[in-house]
Short mmCIF file of C-alpha atoms and ligand atoms in Angstrom, two decimals:
data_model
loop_
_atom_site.label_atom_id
_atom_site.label_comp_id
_atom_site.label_asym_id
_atom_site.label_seq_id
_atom_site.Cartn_x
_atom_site.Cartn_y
_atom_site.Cartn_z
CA UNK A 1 -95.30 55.51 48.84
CA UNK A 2 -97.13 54.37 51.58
CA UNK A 3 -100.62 52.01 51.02
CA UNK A 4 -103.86 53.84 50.87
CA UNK A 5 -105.95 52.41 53.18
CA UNK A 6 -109.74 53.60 53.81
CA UNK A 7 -108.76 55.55 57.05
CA UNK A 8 -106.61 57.36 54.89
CA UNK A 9 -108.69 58.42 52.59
CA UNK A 10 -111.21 59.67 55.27
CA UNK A 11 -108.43 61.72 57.11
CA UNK A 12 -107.78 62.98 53.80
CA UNK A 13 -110.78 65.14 53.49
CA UNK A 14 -110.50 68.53 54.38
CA UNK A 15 -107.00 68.59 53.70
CA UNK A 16 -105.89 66.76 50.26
CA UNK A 17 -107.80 65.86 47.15
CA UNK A 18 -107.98 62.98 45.84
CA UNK A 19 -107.33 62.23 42.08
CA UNK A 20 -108.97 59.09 41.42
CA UNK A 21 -109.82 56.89 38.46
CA UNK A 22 -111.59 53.58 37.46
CA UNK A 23 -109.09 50.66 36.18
CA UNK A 24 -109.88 47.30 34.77
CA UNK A 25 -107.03 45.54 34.08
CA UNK A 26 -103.26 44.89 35.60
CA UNK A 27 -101.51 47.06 33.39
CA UNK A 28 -103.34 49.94 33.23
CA UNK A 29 -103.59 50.15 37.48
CA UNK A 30 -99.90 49.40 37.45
CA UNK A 31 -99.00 52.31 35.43
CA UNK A 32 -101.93 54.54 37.55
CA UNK A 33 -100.55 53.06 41.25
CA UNK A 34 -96.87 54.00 39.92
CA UNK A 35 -98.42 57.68 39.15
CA UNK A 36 -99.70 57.83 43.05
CA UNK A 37 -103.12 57.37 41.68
CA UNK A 38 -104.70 56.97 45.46
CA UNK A 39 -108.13 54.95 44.52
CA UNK A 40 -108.50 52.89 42.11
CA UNK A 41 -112.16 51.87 41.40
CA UNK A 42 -113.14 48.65 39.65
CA UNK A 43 -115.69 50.41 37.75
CA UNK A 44 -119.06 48.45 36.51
CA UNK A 45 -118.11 50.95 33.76
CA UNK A 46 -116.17 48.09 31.88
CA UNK A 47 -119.14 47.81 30.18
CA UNK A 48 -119.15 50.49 28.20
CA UNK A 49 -115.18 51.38 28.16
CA UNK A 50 -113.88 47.18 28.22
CA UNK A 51 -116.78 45.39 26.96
CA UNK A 52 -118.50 47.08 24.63
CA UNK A 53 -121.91 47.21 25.80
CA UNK A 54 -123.66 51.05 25.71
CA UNK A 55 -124.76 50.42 29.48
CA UNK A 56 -123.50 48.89 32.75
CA UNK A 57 -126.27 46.81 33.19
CA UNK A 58 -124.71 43.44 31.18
CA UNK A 59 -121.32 43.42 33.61
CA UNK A 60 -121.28 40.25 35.70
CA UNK A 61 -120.01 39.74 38.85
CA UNK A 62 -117.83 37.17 37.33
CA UNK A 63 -116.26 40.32 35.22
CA UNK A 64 -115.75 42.14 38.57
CA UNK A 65 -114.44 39.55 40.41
CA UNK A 66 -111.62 38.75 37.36
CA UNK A 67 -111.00 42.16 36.57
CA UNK A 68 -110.87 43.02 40.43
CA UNK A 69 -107.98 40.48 40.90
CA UNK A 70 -106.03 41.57 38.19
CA UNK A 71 -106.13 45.39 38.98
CA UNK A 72 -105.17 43.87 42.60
CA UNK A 73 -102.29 42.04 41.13
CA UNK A 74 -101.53 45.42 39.49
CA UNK A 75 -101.53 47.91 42.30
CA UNK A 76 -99.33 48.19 45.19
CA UNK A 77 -99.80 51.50 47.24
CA UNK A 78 -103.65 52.45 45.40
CA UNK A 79 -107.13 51.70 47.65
CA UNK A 80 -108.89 48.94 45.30
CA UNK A 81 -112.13 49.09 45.38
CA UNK A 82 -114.58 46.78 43.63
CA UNK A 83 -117.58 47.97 41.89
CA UNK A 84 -121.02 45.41 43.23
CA UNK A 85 -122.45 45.08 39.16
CA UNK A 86 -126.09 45.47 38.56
CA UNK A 87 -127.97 42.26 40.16
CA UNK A 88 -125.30 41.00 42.31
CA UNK A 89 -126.65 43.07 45.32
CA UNK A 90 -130.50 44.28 44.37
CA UNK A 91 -132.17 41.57 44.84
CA UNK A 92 -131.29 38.58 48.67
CA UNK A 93 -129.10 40.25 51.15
CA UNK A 94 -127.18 37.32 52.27
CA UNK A 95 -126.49 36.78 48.26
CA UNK A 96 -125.28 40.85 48.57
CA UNK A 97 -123.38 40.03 51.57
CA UNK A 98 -121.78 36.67 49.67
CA UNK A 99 -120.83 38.69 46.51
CA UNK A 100 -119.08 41.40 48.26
CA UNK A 101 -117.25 39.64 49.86
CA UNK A 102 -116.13 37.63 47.34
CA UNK A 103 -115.23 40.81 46.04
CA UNK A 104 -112.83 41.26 48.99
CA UNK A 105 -111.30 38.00 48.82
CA UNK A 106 -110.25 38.55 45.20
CA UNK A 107 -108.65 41.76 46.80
CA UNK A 108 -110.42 44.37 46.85
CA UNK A 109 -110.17 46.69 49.95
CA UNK A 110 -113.62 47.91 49.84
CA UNK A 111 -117.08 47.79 47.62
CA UNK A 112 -119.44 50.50 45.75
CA UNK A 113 -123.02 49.86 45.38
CA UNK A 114 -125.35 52.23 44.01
CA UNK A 115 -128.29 54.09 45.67
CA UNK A 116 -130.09 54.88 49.16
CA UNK A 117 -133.53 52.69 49.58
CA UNK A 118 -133.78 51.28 53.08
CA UNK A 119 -133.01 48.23 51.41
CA UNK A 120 -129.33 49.55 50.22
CA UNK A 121 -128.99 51.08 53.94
CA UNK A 122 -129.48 48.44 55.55
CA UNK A 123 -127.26 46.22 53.26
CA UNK A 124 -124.53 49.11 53.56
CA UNK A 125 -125.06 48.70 57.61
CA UNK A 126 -124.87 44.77 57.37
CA UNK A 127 -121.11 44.71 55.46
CA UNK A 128 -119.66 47.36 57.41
CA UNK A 129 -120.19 45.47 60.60
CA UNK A 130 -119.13 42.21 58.44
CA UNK A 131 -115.81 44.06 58.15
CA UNK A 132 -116.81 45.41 54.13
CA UNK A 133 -115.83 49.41 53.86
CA UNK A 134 -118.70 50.66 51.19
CA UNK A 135 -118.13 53.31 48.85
CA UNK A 136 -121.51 54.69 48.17
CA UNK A 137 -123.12 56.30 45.66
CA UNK A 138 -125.63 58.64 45.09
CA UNK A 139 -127.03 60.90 42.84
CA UNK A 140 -127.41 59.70 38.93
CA UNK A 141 -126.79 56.03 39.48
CA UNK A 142 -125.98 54.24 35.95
CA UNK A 143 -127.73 51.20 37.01
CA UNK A 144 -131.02 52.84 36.92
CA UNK A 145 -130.96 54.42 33.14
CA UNK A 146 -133.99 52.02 32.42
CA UNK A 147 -135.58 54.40 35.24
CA UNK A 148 -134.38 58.00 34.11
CA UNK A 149 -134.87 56.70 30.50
CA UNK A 150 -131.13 57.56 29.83
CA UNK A 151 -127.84 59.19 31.38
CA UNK A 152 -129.64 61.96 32.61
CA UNK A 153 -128.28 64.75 35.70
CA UNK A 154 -130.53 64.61 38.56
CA UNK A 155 -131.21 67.08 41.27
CA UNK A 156 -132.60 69.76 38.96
CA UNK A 157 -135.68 70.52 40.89
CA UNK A 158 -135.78 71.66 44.58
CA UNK A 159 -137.45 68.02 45.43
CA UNK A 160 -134.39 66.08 43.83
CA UNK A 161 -131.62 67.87 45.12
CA UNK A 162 -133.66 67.55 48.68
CA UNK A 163 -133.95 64.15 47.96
CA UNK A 164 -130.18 63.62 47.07
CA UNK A 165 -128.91 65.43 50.12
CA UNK A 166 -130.93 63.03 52.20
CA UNK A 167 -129.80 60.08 50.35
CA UNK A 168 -126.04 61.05 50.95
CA UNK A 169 -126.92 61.61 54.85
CA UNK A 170 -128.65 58.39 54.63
CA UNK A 171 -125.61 56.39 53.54
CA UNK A 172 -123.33 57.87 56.10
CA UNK A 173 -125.45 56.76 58.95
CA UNK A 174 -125.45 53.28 57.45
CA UNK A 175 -121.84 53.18 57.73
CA UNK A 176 -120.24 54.08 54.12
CA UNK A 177 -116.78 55.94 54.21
CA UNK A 178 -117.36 57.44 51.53
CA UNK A 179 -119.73 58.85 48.76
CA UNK A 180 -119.95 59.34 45.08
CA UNK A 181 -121.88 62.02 43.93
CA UNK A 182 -122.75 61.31 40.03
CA UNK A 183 -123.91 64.39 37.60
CA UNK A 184 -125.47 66.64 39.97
CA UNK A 185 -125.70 70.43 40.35
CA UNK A 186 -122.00 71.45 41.90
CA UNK A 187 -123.82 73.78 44.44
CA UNK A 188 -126.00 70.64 46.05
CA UNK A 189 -122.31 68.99 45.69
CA UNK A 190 -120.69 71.41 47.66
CA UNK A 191 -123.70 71.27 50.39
CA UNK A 192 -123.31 67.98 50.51
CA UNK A 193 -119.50 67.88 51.11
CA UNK A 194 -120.17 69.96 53.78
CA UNK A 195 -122.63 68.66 55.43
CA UNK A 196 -121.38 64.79 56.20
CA UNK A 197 -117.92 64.36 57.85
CA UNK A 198 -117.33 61.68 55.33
CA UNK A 199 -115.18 62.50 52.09
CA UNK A 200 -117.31 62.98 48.31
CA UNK A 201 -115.94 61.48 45.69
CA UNK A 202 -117.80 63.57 42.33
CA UNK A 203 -118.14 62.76 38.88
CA UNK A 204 -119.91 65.76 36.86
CA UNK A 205 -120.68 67.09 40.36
CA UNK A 206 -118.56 70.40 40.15
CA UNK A 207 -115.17 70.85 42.28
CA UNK A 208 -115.71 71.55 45.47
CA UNK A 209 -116.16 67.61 46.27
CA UNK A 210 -113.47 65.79 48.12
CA UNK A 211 -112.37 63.56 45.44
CA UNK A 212 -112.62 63.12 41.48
CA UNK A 213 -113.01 60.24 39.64
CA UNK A 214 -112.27 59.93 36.16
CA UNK A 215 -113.15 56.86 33.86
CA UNK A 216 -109.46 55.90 32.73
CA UNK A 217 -110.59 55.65 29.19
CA UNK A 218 -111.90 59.01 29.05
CA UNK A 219 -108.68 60.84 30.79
CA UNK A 220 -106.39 58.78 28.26
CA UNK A 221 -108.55 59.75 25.17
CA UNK A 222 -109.64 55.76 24.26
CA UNK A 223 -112.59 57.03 24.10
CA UNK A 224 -113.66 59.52 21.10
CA UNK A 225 -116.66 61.00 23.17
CA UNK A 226 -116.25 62.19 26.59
CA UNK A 227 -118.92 63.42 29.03
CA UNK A 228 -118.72 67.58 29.34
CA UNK A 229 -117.13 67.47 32.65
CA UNK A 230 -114.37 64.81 31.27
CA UNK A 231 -111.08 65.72 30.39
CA UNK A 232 -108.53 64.19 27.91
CA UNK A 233 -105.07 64.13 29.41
CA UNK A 234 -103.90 62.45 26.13
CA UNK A 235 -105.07 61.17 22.99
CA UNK A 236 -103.67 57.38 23.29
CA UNK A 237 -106.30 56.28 20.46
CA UNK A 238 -104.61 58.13 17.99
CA UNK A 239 -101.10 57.12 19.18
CA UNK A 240 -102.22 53.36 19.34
CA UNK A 241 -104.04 53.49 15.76
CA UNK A 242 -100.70 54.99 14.48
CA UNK A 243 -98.48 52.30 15.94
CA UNK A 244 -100.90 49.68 14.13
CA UNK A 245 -100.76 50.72 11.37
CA UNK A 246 -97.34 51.14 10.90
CA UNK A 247 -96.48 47.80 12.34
CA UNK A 248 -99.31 46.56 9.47
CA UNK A 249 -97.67 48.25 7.07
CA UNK A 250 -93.74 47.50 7.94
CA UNK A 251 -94.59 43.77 7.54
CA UNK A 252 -96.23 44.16 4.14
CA UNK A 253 -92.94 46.21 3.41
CA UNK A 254 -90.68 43.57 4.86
CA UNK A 255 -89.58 45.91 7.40
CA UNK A 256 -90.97 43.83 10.40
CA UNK A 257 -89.10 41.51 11.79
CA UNK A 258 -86.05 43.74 11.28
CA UNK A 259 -82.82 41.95 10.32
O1 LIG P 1 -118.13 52.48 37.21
C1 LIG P 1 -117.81 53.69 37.22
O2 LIG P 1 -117.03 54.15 36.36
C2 LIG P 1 -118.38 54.53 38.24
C3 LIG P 1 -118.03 56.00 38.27
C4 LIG P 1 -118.75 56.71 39.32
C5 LIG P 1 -116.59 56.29 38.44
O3 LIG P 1 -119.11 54.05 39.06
#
């Protein structure tokens, strides 16, 4: 298979979509690369699937920058792309600019930041004429659950979806390749695709977008709850429970190490 690079990906829209899912460690975005996966997105969502934590918000870019490096050593043909974690890019733009491109020298391909303030544009227009492709995102962005007061779909009312459309026009002309479009209505999703000449990436945004992504742990079935819009492609927690607990209980029957 041939590498998926971020030209690629934009020439794809319009004529294939793109399965694509978040990945965390070197064996999981070996197996996903080996199934054609085409993106694979370091997701600041280790923090709830990897790490344990109920939000994103605790993921440093320490995390990102290990876990990016390991899904790099990983993948062969998939686009990497490295997720900027909450306070690595919010606050001094040079800092933003450092950290993404650390994120690129561990080997990632391209970064994701969240949101549309002048401030994000701008930053977004700075790394993509530092050489950084940016994946944006729009819509409900996780990092800002201490704003919506939880996970919450946005562009209900006429003023959000407004709002949202202008935010995804916003990050095109700063340069971004591409957009995610988090939990919104599908029909401001499917505006929105065709509105911007580059390629939508949705998540809970209905299917008319130009891509999917899928949290890995929810489309393997790790995880016991999955959003509505999530489906399980298998149930791997059962099948992993079951193998422990036979292996626990062969060695307390002498059965493991066989003879
Ligand atoms: O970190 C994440 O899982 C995301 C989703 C949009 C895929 O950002």
């Amino acid at each position: 298979m041939k590498k998926w690079t971020v030209s690629a990906v934009v020439a794809a829209k319009g004529k294939e979509k793109l399965g694509c899912v978040t990945a965390y460690d070197a064996a999981f975005a070996r197996l996903a690369d080996e199934a054609g996966v085409p993106i694979l997105l370091v997701g600041d969502s280790m923090g709830n699937n990897v790490l344990g934590f109920s939000n994103t918000l605790n993921v440093e870019l320490a995390d990102t920058l290990r876990a990016t490096a390991a899904v790099c050593r990983g993948a062969k043909d998939a686009l990497v792309v490295a997720d900027l974690p909450f306070g690595s890019y919010q606050g001094n733009e040079d800092a933003a600019v450092e950290n993404a491109i650390a994120c690129i020298k561990a080997g990632a391909d391209a970064v994701k930041l969240e949101g549309a303030t002048a401030a994000v544009c701008a930053l977004i227009r700075r790394l993509t004429g530092a050489g950084v492709p940016v994946l944006a995102h729009v819509g409900m962005q996780p990092q800002s659950v201490n704003i919506y007061g939880g996970f919450k779909r946005q562009g209900k009312t006429r003023e959000e979806a407004e709002r949202i459309f202008a935010d995804a026009k916003a990050v095109e002309a700063a340069g971004a390749f591409m957009v995610t479009l988090e939990c919104i209505p599908a029909d401001l999703a499917a505006q929105i695709t065709a509105a911007l000449k580059i390629p939508t990436i949705g998540i809970g945004a209905g299917g008319v977008c130009d891509a999917q992504w899928m949290v890995m742990h929810d489309l393997l079935g790790l995880n016991e709850k999955v959003p509505g819009f999530a489906v399980k492609y298998l149930d791997l927690a059962s099948l992993v429970r079951d193998a422990f607990s036979r292996y626990v209980l062969d060695v307390k029957n002498g059965e493991f190490p066989p003879v």
